[in-house]
Short mmCIF file of C-alpha atoms in Angstrom, two decimals:
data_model
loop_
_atom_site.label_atom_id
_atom_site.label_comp_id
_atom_site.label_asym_id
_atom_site.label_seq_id
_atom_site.Cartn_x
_atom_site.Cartn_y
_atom_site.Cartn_z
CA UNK T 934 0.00 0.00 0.00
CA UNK T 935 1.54 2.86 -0.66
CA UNK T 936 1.06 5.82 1.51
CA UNK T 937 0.06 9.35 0.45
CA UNK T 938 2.39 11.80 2.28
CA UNK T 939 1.10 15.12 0.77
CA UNK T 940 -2.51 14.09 1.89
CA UNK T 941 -1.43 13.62 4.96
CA UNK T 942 0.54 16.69 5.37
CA UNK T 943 -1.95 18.90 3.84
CA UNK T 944 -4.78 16.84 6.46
CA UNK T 945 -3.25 17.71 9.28
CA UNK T 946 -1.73 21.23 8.88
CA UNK T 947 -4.72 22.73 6.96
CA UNK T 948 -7.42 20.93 5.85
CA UNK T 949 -8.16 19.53 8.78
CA UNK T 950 -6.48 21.50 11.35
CA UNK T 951 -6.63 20.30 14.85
CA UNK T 952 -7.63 23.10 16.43
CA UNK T 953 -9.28 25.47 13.82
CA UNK T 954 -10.96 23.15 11.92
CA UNK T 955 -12.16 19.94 13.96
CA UNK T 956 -11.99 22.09 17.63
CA UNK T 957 -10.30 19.31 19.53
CA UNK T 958 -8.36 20.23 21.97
CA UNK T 959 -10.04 23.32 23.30
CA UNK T 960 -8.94 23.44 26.67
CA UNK T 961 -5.10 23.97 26.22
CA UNK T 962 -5.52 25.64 23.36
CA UNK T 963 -7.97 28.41 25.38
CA UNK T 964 -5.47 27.83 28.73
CA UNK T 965 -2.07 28.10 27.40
CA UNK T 966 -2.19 30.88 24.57
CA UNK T 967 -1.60 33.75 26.66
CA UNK T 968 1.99 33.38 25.57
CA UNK T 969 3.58 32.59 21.99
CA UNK T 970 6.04 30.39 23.89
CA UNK T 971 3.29 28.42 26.25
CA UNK T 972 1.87 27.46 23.03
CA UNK T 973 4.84 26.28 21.41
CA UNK T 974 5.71 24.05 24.55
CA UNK T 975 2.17 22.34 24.83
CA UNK T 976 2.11 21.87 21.27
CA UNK T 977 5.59 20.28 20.93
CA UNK T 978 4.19 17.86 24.08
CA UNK T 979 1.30 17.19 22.20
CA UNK T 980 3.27 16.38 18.92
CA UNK T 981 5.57 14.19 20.98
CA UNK T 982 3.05 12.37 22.42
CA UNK T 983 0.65 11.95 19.17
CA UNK T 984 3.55 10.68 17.34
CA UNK T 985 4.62 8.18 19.37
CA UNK T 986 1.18 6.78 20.84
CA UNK T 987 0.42 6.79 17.16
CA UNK T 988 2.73 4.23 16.57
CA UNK T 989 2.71 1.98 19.05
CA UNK T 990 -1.18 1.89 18.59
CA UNK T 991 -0.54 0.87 14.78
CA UNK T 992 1.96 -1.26 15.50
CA UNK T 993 -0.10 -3.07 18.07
CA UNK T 994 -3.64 -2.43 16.22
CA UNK T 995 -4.03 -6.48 15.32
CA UNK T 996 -3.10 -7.37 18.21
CA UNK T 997 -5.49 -5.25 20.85
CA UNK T 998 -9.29 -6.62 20.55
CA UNK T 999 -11.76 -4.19 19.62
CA UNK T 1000 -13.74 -4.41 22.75
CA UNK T 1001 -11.34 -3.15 24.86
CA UNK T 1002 -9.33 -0.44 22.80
CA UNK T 1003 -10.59 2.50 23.72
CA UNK T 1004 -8.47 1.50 27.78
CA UNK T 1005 -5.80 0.03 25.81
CA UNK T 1006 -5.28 3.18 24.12
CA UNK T 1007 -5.79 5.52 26.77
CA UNK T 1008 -3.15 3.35 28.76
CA UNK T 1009 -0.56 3.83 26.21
CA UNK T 1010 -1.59 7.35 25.44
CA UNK T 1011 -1.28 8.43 29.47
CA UNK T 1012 2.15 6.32 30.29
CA UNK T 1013 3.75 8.37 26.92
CA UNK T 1014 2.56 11.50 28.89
CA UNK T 1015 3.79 10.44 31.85
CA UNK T 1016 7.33 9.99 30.21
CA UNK T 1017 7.15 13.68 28.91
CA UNK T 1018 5.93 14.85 31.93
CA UNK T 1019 9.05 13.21 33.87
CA UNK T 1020 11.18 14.40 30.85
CA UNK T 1021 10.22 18.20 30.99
CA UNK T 1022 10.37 18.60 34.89
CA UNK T 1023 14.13 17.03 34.71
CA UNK T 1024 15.35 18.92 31.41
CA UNK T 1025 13.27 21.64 30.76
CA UNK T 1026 11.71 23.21 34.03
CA UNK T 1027 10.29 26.49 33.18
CA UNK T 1028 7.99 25.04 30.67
CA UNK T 1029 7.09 22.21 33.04
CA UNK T 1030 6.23 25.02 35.53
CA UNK T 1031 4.09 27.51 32.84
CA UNK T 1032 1.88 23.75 31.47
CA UNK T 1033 0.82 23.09 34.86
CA UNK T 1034 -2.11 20.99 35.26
CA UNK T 1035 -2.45 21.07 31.60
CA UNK T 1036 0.41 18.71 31.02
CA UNK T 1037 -1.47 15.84 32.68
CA UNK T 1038 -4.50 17.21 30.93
CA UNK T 1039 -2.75 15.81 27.21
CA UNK T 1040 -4.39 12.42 28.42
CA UNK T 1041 -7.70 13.67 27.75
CA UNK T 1042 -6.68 15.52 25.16
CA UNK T 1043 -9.33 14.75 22.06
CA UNK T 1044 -7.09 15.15 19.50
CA UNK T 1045 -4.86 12.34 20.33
CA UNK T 1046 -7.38 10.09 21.35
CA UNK T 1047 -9.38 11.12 18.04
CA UNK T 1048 -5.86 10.40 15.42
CA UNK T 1049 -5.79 7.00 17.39
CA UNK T 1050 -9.54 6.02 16.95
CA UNK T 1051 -9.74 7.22 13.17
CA UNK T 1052 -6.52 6.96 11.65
CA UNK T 1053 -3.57 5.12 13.91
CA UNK T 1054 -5.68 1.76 14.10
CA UNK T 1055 -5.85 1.54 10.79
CA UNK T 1056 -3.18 2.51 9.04
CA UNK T 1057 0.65 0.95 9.28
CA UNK T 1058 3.79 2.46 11.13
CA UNK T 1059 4.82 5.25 9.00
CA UNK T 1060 1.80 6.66 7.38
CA UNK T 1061 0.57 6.90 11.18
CA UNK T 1062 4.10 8.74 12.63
CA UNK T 1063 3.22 10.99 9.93
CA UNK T 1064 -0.11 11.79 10.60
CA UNK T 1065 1.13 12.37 14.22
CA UNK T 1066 3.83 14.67 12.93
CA UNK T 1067 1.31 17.24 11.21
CA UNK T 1068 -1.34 16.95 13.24
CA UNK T 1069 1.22 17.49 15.80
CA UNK T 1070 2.73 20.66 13.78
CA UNK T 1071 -0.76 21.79 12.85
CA UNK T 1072 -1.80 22.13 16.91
CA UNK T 1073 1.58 23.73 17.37
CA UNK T 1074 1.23 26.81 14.67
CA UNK T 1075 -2.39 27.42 15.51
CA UNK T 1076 -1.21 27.82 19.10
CA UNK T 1077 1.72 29.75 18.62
CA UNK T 1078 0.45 32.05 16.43
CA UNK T 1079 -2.56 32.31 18.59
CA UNK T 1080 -0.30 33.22 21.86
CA UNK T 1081 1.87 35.14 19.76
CA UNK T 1082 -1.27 37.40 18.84
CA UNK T 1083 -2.33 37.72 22.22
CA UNK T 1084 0.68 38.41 23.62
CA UNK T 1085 1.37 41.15 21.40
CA UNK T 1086 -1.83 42.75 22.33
CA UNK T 1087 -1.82 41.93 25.40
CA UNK T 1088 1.58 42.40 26.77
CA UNK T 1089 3.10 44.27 23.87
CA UNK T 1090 5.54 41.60 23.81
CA UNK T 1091 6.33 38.57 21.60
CA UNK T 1092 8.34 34.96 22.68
CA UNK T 1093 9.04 37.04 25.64
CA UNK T 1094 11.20 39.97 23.41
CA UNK T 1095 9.44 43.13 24.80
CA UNK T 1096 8.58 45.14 21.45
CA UNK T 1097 7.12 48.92 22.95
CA UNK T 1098 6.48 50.05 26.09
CA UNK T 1099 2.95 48.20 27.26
CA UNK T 1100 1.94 51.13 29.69
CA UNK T 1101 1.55 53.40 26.07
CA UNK T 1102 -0.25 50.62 23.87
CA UNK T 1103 -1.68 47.20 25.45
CA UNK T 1104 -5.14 45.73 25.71
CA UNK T 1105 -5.32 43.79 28.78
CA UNK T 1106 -8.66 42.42 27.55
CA UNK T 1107 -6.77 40.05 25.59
CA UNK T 1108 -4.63 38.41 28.30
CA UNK T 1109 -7.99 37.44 30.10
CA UNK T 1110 -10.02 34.63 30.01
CA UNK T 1111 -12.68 36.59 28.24
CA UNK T 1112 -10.03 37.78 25.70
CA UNK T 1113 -9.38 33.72 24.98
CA UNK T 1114 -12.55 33.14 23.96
CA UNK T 1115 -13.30 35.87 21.87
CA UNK T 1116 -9.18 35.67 20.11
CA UNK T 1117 -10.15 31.64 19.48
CA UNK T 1118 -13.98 32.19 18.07
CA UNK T 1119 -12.07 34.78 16.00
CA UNK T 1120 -9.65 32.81 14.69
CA UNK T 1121 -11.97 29.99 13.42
CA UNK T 1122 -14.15 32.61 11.61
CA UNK T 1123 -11.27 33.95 9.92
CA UNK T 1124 -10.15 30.34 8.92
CA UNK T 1125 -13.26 29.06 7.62
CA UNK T 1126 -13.34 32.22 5.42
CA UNK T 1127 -10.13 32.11 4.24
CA UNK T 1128 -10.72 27.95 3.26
CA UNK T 1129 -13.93 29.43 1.72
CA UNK T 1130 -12.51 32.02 -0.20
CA UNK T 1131 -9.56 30.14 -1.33
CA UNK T 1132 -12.38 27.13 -2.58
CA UNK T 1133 -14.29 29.80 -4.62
CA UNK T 1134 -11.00 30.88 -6.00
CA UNK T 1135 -10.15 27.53 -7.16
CA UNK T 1136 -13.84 26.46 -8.28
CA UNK T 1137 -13.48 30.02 -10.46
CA UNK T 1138 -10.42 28.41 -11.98
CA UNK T 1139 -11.95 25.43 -12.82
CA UNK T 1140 -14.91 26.92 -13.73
CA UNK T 1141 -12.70 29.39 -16.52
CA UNK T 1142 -11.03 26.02 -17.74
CA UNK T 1143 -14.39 24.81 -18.15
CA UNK T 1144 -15.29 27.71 -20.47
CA UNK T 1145 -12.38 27.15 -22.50
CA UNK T 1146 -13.07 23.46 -22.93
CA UNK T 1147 -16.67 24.94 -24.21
CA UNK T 1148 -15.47 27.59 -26.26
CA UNK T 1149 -12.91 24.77 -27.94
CA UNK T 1150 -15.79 22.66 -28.43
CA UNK T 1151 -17.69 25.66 -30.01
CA UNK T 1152 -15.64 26.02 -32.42
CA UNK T 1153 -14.74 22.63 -33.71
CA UNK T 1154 -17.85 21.80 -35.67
CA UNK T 1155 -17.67 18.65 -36.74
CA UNK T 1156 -19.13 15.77 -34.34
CA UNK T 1157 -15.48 13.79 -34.24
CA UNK T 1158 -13.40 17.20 -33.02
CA UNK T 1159 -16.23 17.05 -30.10
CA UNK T 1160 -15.50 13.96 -29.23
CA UNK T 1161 -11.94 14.71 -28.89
CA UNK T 1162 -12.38 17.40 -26.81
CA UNK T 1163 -14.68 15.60 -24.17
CA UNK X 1266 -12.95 21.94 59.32
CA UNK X 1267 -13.32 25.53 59.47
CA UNK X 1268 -16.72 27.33 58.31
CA UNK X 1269 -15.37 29.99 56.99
CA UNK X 1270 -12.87 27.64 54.50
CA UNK X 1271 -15.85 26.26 53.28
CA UNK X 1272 -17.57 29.26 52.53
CA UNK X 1273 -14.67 30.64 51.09
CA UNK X 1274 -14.59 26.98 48.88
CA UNK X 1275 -17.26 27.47 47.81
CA UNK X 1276 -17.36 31.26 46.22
CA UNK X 1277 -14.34 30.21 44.91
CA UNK X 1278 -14.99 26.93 42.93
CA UNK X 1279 -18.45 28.11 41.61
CA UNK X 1280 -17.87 31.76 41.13
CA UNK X 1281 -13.77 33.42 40.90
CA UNK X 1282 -12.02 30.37 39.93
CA UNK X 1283 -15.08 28.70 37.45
CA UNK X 1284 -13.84 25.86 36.37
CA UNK X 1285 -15.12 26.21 32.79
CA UNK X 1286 -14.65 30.48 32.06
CA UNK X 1287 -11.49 30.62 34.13
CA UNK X 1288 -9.25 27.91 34.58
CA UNK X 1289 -10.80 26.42 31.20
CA UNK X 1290 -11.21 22.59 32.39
CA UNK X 1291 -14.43 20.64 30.40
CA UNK X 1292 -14.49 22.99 26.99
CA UNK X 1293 -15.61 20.35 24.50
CA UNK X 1294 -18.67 19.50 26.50
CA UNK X 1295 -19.06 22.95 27.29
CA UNK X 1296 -19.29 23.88 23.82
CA UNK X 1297 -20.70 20.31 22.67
CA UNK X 1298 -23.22 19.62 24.73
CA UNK X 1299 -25.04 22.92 25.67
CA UNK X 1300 -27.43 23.36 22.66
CA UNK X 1301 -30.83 22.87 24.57
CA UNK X 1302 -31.16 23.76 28.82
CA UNK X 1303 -32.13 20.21 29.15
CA UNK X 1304 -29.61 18.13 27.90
CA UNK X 1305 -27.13 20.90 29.36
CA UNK X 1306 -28.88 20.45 32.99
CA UNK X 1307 -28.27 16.60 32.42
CA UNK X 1308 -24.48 16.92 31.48
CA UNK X 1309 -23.80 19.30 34.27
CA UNK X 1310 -25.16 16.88 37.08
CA UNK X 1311 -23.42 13.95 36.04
CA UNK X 1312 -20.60 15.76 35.43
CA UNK X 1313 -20.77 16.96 39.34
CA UNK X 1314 -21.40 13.36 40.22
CA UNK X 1315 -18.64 11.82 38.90
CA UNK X 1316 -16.02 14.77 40.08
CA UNK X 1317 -17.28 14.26 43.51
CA UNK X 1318 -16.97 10.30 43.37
CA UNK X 1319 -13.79 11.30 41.93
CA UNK X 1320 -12.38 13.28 44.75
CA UNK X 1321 -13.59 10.60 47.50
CA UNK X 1322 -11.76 7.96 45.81
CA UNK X 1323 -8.61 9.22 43.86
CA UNK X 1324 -7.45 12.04 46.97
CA UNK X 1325 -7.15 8.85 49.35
CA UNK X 1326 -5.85 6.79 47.07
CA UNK X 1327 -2.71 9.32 46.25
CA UNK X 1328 -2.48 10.03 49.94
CA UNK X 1329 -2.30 7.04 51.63
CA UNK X 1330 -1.00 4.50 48.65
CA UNK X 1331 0.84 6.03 46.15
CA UNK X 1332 2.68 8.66 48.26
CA UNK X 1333 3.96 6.02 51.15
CA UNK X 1334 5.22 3.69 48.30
CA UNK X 1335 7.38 6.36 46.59
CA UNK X 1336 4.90 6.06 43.53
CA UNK X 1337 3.82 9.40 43.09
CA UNK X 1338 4.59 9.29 38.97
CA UNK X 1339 1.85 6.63 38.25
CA UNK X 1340 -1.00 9.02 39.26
CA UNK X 1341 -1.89 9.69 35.45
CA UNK X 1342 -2.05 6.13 34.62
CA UNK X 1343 -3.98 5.10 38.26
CA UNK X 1344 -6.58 8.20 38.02
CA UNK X 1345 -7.71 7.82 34.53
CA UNK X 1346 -8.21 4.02 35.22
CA UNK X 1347 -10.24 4.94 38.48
CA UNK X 1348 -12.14 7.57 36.69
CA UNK X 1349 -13.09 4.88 33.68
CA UNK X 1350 -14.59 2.26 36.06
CA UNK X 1351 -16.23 4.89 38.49
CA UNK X 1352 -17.72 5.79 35.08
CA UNK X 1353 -18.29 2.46 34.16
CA UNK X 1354 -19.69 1.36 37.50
CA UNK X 1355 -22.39 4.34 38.02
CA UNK X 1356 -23.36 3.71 34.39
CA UNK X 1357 -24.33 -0.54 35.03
CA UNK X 1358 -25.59 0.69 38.36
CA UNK X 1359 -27.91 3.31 37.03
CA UNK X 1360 -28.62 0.58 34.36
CA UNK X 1361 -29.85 -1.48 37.18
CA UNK X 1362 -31.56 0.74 39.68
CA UNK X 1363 -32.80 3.67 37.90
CA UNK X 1364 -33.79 3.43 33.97
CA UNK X 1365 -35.17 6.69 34.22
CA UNK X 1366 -32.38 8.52 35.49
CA UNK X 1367 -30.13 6.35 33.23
CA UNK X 1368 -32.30 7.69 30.21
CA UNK X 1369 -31.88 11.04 30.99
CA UNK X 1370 -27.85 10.52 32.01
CA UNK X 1371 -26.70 7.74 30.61
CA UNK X 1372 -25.99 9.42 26.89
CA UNK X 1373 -23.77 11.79 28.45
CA UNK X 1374 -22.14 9.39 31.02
CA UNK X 1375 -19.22 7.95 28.50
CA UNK X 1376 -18.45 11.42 27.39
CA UNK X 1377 -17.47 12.11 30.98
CA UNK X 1378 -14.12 9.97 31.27
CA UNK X 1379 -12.75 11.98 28.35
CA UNK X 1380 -13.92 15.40 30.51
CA UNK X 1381 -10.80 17.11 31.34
CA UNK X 1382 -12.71 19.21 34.30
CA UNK X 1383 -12.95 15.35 36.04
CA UNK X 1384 -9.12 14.41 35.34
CA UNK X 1385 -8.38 18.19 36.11
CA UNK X 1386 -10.19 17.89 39.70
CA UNK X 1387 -8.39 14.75 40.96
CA UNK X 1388 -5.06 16.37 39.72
CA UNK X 1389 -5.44 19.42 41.79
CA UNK X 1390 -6.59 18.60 44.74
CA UNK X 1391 -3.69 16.35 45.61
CA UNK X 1392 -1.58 19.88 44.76
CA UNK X 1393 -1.76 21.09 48.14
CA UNK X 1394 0.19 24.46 47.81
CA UNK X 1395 -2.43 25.08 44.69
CA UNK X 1396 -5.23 24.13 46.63
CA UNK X 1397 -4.89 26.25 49.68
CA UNK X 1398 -4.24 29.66 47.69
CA UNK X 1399 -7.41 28.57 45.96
CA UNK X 1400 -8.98 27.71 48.63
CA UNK X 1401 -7.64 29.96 51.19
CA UNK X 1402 -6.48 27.79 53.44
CA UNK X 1403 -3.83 29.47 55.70
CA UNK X 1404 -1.14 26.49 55.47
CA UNK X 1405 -0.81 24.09 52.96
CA UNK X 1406 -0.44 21.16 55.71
CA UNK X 1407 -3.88 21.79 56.65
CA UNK X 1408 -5.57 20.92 53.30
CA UNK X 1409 -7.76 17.31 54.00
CA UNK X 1410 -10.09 15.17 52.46
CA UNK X 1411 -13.18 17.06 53.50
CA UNK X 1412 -11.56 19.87 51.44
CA UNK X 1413 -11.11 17.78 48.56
CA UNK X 1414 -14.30 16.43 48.42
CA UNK X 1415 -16.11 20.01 49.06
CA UNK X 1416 -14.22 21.35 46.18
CA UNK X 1417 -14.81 18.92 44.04
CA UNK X 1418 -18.41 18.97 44.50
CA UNK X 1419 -18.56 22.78 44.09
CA UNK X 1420 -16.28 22.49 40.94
CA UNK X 1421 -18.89 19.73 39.50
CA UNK X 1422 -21.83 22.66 40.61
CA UNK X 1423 -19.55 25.72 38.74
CA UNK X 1424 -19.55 23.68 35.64
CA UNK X 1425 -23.46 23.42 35.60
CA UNK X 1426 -23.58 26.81 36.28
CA UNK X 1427 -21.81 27.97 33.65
CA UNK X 1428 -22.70 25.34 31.00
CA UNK X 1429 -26.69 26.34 31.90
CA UNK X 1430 -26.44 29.81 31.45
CA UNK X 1431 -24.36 29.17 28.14
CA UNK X 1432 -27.06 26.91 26.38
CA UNK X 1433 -28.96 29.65 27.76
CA UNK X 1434 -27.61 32.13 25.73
CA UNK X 1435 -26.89 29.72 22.82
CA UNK X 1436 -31.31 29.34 22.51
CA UNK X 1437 -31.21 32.89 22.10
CA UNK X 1438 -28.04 33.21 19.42
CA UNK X 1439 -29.34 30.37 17.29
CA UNK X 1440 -32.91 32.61 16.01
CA UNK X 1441 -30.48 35.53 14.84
CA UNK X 1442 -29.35 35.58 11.48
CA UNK X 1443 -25.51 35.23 11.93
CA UNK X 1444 -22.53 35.25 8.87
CA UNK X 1445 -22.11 31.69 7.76
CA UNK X 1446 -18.45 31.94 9.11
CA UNK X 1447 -19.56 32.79 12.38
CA UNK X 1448 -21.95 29.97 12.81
CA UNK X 1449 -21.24 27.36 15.20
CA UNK X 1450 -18.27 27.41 17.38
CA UNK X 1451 -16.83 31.27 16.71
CA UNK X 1452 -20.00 32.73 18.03
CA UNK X 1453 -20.14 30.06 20.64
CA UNK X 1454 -16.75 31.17 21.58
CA UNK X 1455 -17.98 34.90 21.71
CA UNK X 1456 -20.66 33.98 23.60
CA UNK X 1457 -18.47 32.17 26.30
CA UNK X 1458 -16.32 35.60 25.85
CA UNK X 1459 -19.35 37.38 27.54
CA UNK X 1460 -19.81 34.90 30.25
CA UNK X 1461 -16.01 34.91 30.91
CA UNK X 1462 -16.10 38.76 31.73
CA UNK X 1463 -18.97 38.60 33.68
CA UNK X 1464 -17.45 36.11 35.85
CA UNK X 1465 -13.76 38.29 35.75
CA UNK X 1466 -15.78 40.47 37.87
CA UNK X 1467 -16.25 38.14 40.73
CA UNK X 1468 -12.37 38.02 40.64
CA UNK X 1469 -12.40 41.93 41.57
CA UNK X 1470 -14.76 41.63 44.37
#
């Protein structure tokens, strides 16, 4: 069988983002936003742990019986988060510190649970790593760039690197909870018109091909040239 | 136990620190499941049930097992397994005892182990130092398992709150005439914006 990479890769970044497009994952993504760099470090947990649970779900998917996946995979999903969580607290402390409770919280995360259900237990080793990867990659832009907006509103500030003074220009509406909510509901609206108006913009194209084809077929008269053209 | 603590437990846990609009614990079936008042109603009491159950049983079991044996790193793996099968157990036992209530809760009852507010509750209560700013508790030493319990049952009682006054609000959004883009989730989201502020302003009290 061979595996289409591209699909996946387009899948899981754009077409069906994670977060902006399926709305999995809404608690971290609501929690942990109020800084670019927060975002990046739950999404690169998240990535590490889809990628991996990913696998060893595919790799064991003839061997678990259906009746009892759904604990088999939440076993194997909450010991890989247990490994990160022991990983982070010994090598990278700050970022265990700023995840908090969240970092447990992966467990329950949909997403990961989700990938394993619909696409790890039925696909083989690689395509599924994969899948991980940009899924993985698509929850960590849409976070990032969602701290990194509210951060700059917010705190004037971006990955930390204070930009202008905040007591001039900063909305501290933004570094609420209220100002999660309202920067997330935002952010899907703006991505489902921008998939929308890039879809028109390709139906137009295919549309104008379309009249060409006609136009073609206009003016070859004879029944054989029409035939050629279809 | 001291009165005021549990007065002061329990402004907290339904009001300042909400555990949907401010510490953001149980989104999806915040947003998922609070289309109609009724089903909402349903989702928040078993919800409250379960994180209650779920404080009685996983706060002891971290206490007096895992801490003494030096296994403190297992208590993803041990709470999500205790949360399943108190899940699975109310769920046979309603079954058995109560089709009627099982009618009305038993759809939402196998959403609930996936619920981050229930996994979220067990995980902070054994946080002492956490607990007592939140709950304001004067030492962290003096946090117990009355606390635990009291805080998860007012956590469970914040979540109804705040998911019946958002399907509220969502009965009222879905008769306006709203951009397609803005259908759905983003003016869900807004919505939850609104409730978010309103609650900020317990916080400044």
């Amino acid at each position: 069988m061979k595996t289409n990479f591209k699909k996946i890769a387009l899948d899981g970044v754009i077409t069906s983002n994670p977060t902006l497009k399926l709305v999995l994952g809404t608690c971290p993504t609501l929690a942990l936003t109020t800084a670019a760099m927060n975002g990046l470090g739950m999404g690169a947990a998240v990535t590490f742990v889809l990628i991996c649970s990913n696998m060893l779900i595919s790799l064991l998917r003839k061997v678990i019986p259906n009746q009892v996946r759904i604990p088999a995979f939440v076993l194997i999903i909450a010991t890989f988060v247990t490994i990160t969580r022991l990983a982070l607290d010994y090598f990278l402390p700050d970022i265990y510190e700023s995840l908090g409770i969240y970092l447990p919280l992966i467990v329950v995360n949909c997403i990961i649970l989700a990938r394993a259900e619909s696409f790890a237990s039925k696909n083989g080793v690689i395509a599924s790593a994969a899948d991980g990867l940009f899924m993985g990659i698509g929850f960590t832009l849409a976070l990032t760039l969602m701290g990194a907006v509210r951060e700059l509103l917010g705190s004037a500030s971006i990955f930390g690197i204070q930009l202008w003074d905040a007591s001039k220009f900063s909305i501290g509406f933004f570094g609420s909870a209220a100002g999660a909510f309202f920067t997330y509901g935002v952010f899907i609206a703006l991505f489902s018109l921008c998939s929308s108006l890039f879809k028109n913009r390709k139906k137009a194209k295919s549309y104008k091909l379309l009249k060409n084809a006609e136009l073609c077929l206009e003016t070859a008269s004879t029944d054989d040239n029409k035939k050629d053209g279809e | 136990m001291d009165f005021l603590v549990i007065l002061s437990t329990m402004i907290s846990a339904l009001f300042i620190n909400n555990f949907v609009v401010s510490q953001f614990l149980g989104i999806c079936p915040f947003l998922g499941v609070s289309k109609d008042t009724k089903s909402a109603f349903g989702m928040g009491v078993a919800v409250t049930f379960v994180m209650t159950l779920t404080c009685l049983i996983t706060y002891p079991i971290y206490t007096y097992i895992l801490v003494p044996l030096g296994l403190e790193f297992l208590e993803i793996i041990v709470f999500i397994f205790i949360i399943a099968a108190i899940v699975q157990m109310i769920e046979m036992a309603l079954k058995k005892f109560s089709p009627t209530l099982y009618n009305a809760m038993g759809i939402y009852l196998p959403l609930i182990t996936t619920n981050c507010a229930v996994l979220g509750v067990a995980e902070l209560v054994i946080d002492h130092e956490q607990m007592a700013g939140l709950i304001g508790l004067a030492n962290a030493s003096q946090m117990n398992m009355g606390y635990a319990v009291l805080y998860g049952l007012f956590a469970g009682l914040g979540f109804t709150l705040a998911i019946v006054i958002m399907s509220g609000l969502r009965e009222k959004v879905a008769r306006l005439p709203i951009n397609k883009h803005l259908k759905g989730f983003p003016i869900a989201m807004i919505a939850a914006c609104f409730i978010a502020m309103a609650f900020f302003v317990f916080a400044l009290i």
